[in-house]
Amino acid sequence: MTSYVAVGLLSLLTLSIPVGIVLFLLGFGVDVFFSSFPLIRGLGNLVWSTSNNATLIAIPLFVLLGEILVRSGIATRTYTALDRWVSWLPGGLVHANVATATMFSATSGSSVATAATVATVAMPQAEKLGYDPKLFSGAIAAGGTLGIMIPPSINLIVYGFLTQTSIPRLFLAGLLPGLALAIGFMAITALICLMRPSLGGTRRVFPLSEMMQALLQLLPIILLFTIIIGSIYKGWATPTEAAAVGVACAILIAAIFGSVSRHMFTDAILGTIKITSMIMLVVIGASFLNFTLASAGLGRELEEFLSGLGLTPLGTIFVVVLIYIVLGFFIETLSLMVVTIPIIVPVVVAQGFDPIWFGILMIVLIEMALITPPVGLNLYVVQGARKSGKMSDVMLGSIPFVLAMLAMAAALIAFPGIALFLPNAVGG
Amino acid sequence: MEEIVLDKLRVWNRRIAILTGLVLLACVCVVLLDILMRRVGSSLGGTDEISGYVVAITTSWGMAYTLLELGHVRIDLLRGWSGRLGRSLFDLFAMTVMAGTITLIAAKCWPVLARSLANSSRANTPLETPLALVQIPWFAGWVWFAIVAWLTLAAALMLVLKGQFEQSEKAIGCFGEQEAASK
């Protein structure tokens, strides 16, 4: 059955059938070939129960929040402000790319939205100030991936939903690794630019008064993050409700900046419906496939296979990491997540690993998939915003950051505390 | 003719998408009201339930809009290497499979609604919502998705037969990761 799913998945995907539909088809196949009960009878109920779910409303709401921030010009202000603070470092504005991406990650649940936002604002500066296009665009692609690690994160919500794991705990667990990655990205940039100063463009030092003034521009986004995350941990709102609070605050901030208009709302709404429906078709398809796989006993089969290999728990994790790296080259990231969660998470948890910790490890690997060709959405997002130059520039520029992610994955395996410290310290 | 059908479908689905977005914003208001009321020791009750219904209904009605905006993710590996005719064949094949699957899903959703109608079922919640009330729009959304999928496929097929590959690609082509990026 495992090989049926793997071969079926890859061949249907290569035929360019939409990913959500492929998941349904595989589910139908499992039903016909591997199950003694007609599982398809449960399809209608499953579609209803998956989509009639209050937790999932966080998806459209966090998407909407991001759309409002992008379309109201808050992104541009944040970038300019962070430029004042980090452009003295070796690598100059490249650090502003990573820092802006980090800040946006803290309010946006999506990596693609984060990368698109930063790329749109940053790219025009690169040429003006003479930066190496490779490093500059690679940093945006990589920085954007933090969107799914630093809370709030749509991918963590989907992970929590599919594995019945606490979403607030997942959010807490993602915070330290997310910040560590951001610092890692900046350290790598500084190191590269110290060795090859020509890559780093002009370093600029701004007067203190200008820096302090810039801080004011950062207030809205810091406030938004504090309200979203604060309301969750104060117990005032669930992660789902916090998304609604975030949307309301974003509208308020946009109104203060005078950017609220009918046009802005229509665009934000249309963007939200488009992205949400795409995600939901994949999530519903994955739920159906989960259901058929579980009913047909795939978990048992996989466990037997893995125990047959005689791997230690650590060995299993290495095999899993390898699987994600390889699949990450070819499969779009959300799809990769939802397709593999039902198969891999039960096996990993059965080996005694913490599902929260594994969720974070998986996110690091998924982040890597976002910037590894040929199917690395963030690479295309950044290239799309550049409008000129070669795609391979972005790919080459991302390589140092891929190494940082590999190091992070290794660190998480060696020291699970990096992810588990915060959720355990806060408790609950 | 085909272009007119596609244009009409786009216009209608855009309107529907805006309407579903407004439902979403209304849901934001309800959730906020509930949070505020909880702070003063009272509660609206049932916001979770309402949110669930909003997800189900906005999702089913938003699918067709996403379809016409080429928003449902497809992997463009083999297709990207093919010529114009090859790409069109990939698109027609993928669209046929999609329309068929969506029709099957919509058909399988009917028994869920039919049962609720027959038993006058109510949700097992404080609101005791009559399930048919929320399942009718949910089911209708899937049926609409199936209808739009078949109509789009038919229009695209006609375009391909007339040799208008470019227009057909606009209707059922791959969203292209570059384009996704610019959204």
Coordinates of C-alpha atoms in Angstrom, one line a residue, chain B:
Chain B
M1 CA -19.4 32.1 -27.4
E2 CA -16.9 30.2 -25.3
E3 CA -15.3 33.5 -24.2
I4 CA -18.7 34.9 -23.3
V5 CA -19.4 31.9 -21.1
L6 CA -16.0 32.1 -19.4
D7 CA -16.4 35.9 -18.8
K8 CA -19.9 35.4 -17.3
L9 CA -18.6 32.7 -15.1
R10 CA -15.7 34.9 -13.9
V11 CA -18.0 37.8 -13.2
W12 CA -20.4 35.7 -11.2
N13 CA -17.7 33.9 -9.3
R14 CA -16.1 37.2 -8.4
R15 CA -19.3 38.5 -7.0
I16 CA -19.8 35.3 -5.0
A17 CA -16.2 35.5 -3.7
I18 CA -16.8 39.1 -2.5
L19 CA -20.0 38.0 -0.8
T20 CA -18.3 35.1 0.9
G21 CA -15.6 37.5 2.0
L22 CA -18.2 39.7 3.6
V23 CA -19.6 36.7 5.4
L24 CA -16.1 36.2 6.7
L25 CA -15.9 39.8 8.0
A26 CA -19.3 39.4 9.6
C27 CA -17.9 36.3 11.4
V28 CA -14.9 38.4 12.6
C29 CA -17.4 40.8 14.2
V30 CA -19.3 38.0 15.9
V31 CA -16.1 36.6 17.3
L32 CA -14.9 40.0 18.6
L33 CA -18.3 40.6 20.2
D34 CA -18.1 37.3 21.9
I35 CA -14.5 38.0 23.2
L36 CA -15.7 41.4 24.6
M37 CA -18.7 39.9 26.2
R38 CA -16.7 37.2 27.8
R39 CA -14.5 40.0 29.4
V40 CA -17.5 41.4 31.1
G41 CA -18.7 38.0 32.3
S42 CA -21.3 37.1 29.7
S43 CA -21.1 35.3 26.4
L44 CA -22.9 35.1 23.0
G45 CA -22.4 31.4 23.0
G46 CA -22.1 29.3 19.9
T47 CA -19.5 31.4 18.0
D48 CA -17.4 28.3 17.5
E49 CA -20.3 26.6 15.9
I50 CA -21.0 29.6 13.7
S51 CA -17.3 29.9 12.7
G52 CA -17.5 26.2 11.6
Y53 CA -20.5 26.8 9.4
V54 CA -18.8 29.9 7.9
V55 CA -15.7 27.8 7.0
A56 CA -17.8 25.1 5.4
I57 CA -19.9 27.5 3.4
T58 CA -17.2 30.0 2.3
T59 CA -15.0 27.1 1.3
S60 CA -17.5 25.4 -0.9
W61 CA -18.5 28.6 -2.6
G62 CA -15.0 30.0 -3.0
M63 CA -13.7 26.8 -4.8
A64 CA -15.1 27.8 -8.2
Y65 CA -13.6 31.3 -8.0
T66 CA -10.2 29.8 -7.2
L67 CA -10.7 27.4 -10.1
L68 CA -11.2 30.3 -12.6
E69 CA -8.3 32.2 -11.1
L70 CA -6.2 29.1 -11.7
G71 CA -5.6 29.0 -8.0
H72 CA -5.7 25.3 -7.3
V73 CA -2.1 24.2 -7.1
R74 CA -0.8 21.9 -9.9
I75 CA 2.7 20.6 -10.4
D76 CA 4.0 22.0 -13.7
L77 CA 7.0 19.6 -14.2
L78 CA 6.1 17.5 -17.3
R79 CA 3.5 20.0 -18.6
G80 CA 6.0 22.8 -18.5
W81 CA 8.3 20.9 -21.0
S82 CA 5.5 20.3 -23.5
G83 CA 4.6 22.3 -26.5
R84 CA 1.4 24.3 -26.9
L85 CA -0.8 21.4 -27.9
G86 CA 0.8 19.1 -25.3
R87 CA 0.1 21.7 -22.6
S88 CA -3.5 22.0 -23.7
L89 CA -3.9 18.2 -23.6
F90 CA -2.5 18.2 -20.1
D91 CA -4.9 20.9 -19.1
L92 CA -8.0 19.2 -20.6
F93 CA -7.1 15.9 -19.0
A94 CA -6.5 17.5 -15.6
M95 CA -9.7 19.5 -15.9
T96 CA -11.8 16.4 -16.9
V97 CA -10.4 14.5 -13.9
M98 CA -11.1 17.5 -11.7
A99 CA -14.7 18.0 -12.9
G100 CA -15.4 14.3 -12.5
T101 CA -14.0 14.2 -9.0
I102 CA -15.9 17.3 -7.9
T103 CA -19.1 15.9 -9.3
L104 CA -18.6 12.7 -7.3
I105 CA -17.9 14.7 -4.1
A106 CA -21.0 16.8 -4.7
A107 CA -23.1 13.7 -5.3
K108 CA -21.7 12.1 -2.1
C109 CA -22.6 15.3 -0.1
W110 CA -26.2 15.0 -1.0
P111 CA -27.0 12.0 1.3
V112 CA -25.6 14.1 4.2
L113 CA -28.1 16.9 3.5
A114 CA -30.9 14.4 2.6
R115 CA -30.5 12.7 6.0
S116 CA -30.7 16.1 7.8
L117 CA -33.8 17.0 5.8
A118 CA -35.5 13.7 6.4
N119 CA -34.8 13.6 10.2
S120 CA -35.1 17.4 10.7
S121 CA -31.7 17.0 12.4
R122 CA -30.5 19.7 14.7
A123 CA -26.9 20.3 15.8
N124 CA -26.0 18.8 19.2
T125 CA -25.0 22.2 20.5
P126 CA -26.5 25.0 22.6
L127 CA -27.7 26.8 19.4
E128 CA -29.5 23.6 18.2
T129 CA -29.1 24.9 14.6
P130 CA -31.3 23.0 12.1
L131 CA -28.5 21.3 10.1
A132 CA -30.3 21.6 6.8
L133 CA -30.2 25.4 7.2
V134 CA -26.4 25.4 6.9
Q135 CA -26.0 22.2 4.9
I136 CA -28.2 23.5 2.0
P137 CA -25.8 26.4 1.1
W138 CA -22.8 24.2 1.8
F139 CA -24.1 21.5 -0.6
A140 CA -25.2 24.1 -3.2
G141 CA -21.6 25.5 -3.2
W142 CA -20.2 22.1 -4.2
V143 CA -22.8 21.7 -6.9
W144 CA -22.0 25.1 -8.2
F145 CA -18.3 24.2 -8.2
A146 CA -19.1 21.1 -10.2
I147 CA -21.2 23.0 -12.7
V148 CA -18.6 25.7 -13.1
A149 CA -15.9 23.0 -13.6
W150 CA -17.9 21.3 -16.4
L151 CA -18.8 24.6 -18.1
T152 CA -15.2 25.7 -18.0
L153 CA -14.0 22.4 -19.4
A154 CA -16.5 22.6 -22.2
A155 CA -15.5 26.1 -23.1
A156 CA -11.8 25.3 -23.0
L157 CA -12.4 22.2 -25.1
M158 CA -14.1 24.3 -27.8
L159 CA -11.3 26.8 -27.7
V160 CA -8.7 24.0 -28.2
L161 CA -10.7 22.5 -31.1
K162 CA -10.7 25.9 -32.7
G163 CA -6.9 26.1 -32.2
Q164 CA -7.2 29.0 -29.8
F165 CA -4.6 27.6 -27.4
E166 CA -3.7 30.8 -25.7
Q167 CA -7.3 31.5 -24.6
S168 CA -7.8 27.9 -23.4
E169 CA -4.6 28.2 -21.4
K170 CA -6.0 31.4 -19.7
A171 CA -9.1 29.4 -18.7
I172 CA -7.7 26.1 -17.5
G173 CA -3.9 26.5 -17.7
C174 CA -1.5 26.1 -14.9
F175 CA -1.4 29.0 -12.5
G176 CA 2.4 29.3 -13.1
E177 CA 4.4 29.8 -10.0
Q178 CA 5.6 33.2 -11.2
E179 CA 2.0 34.4 -11.5
A180 CA 1.2 33.0 -8.0
A181 CA 4.0 35.1 -6.8
S182 CA 2.7 38.3 -8.2
K183 CA -0.6 37.9 -6.5

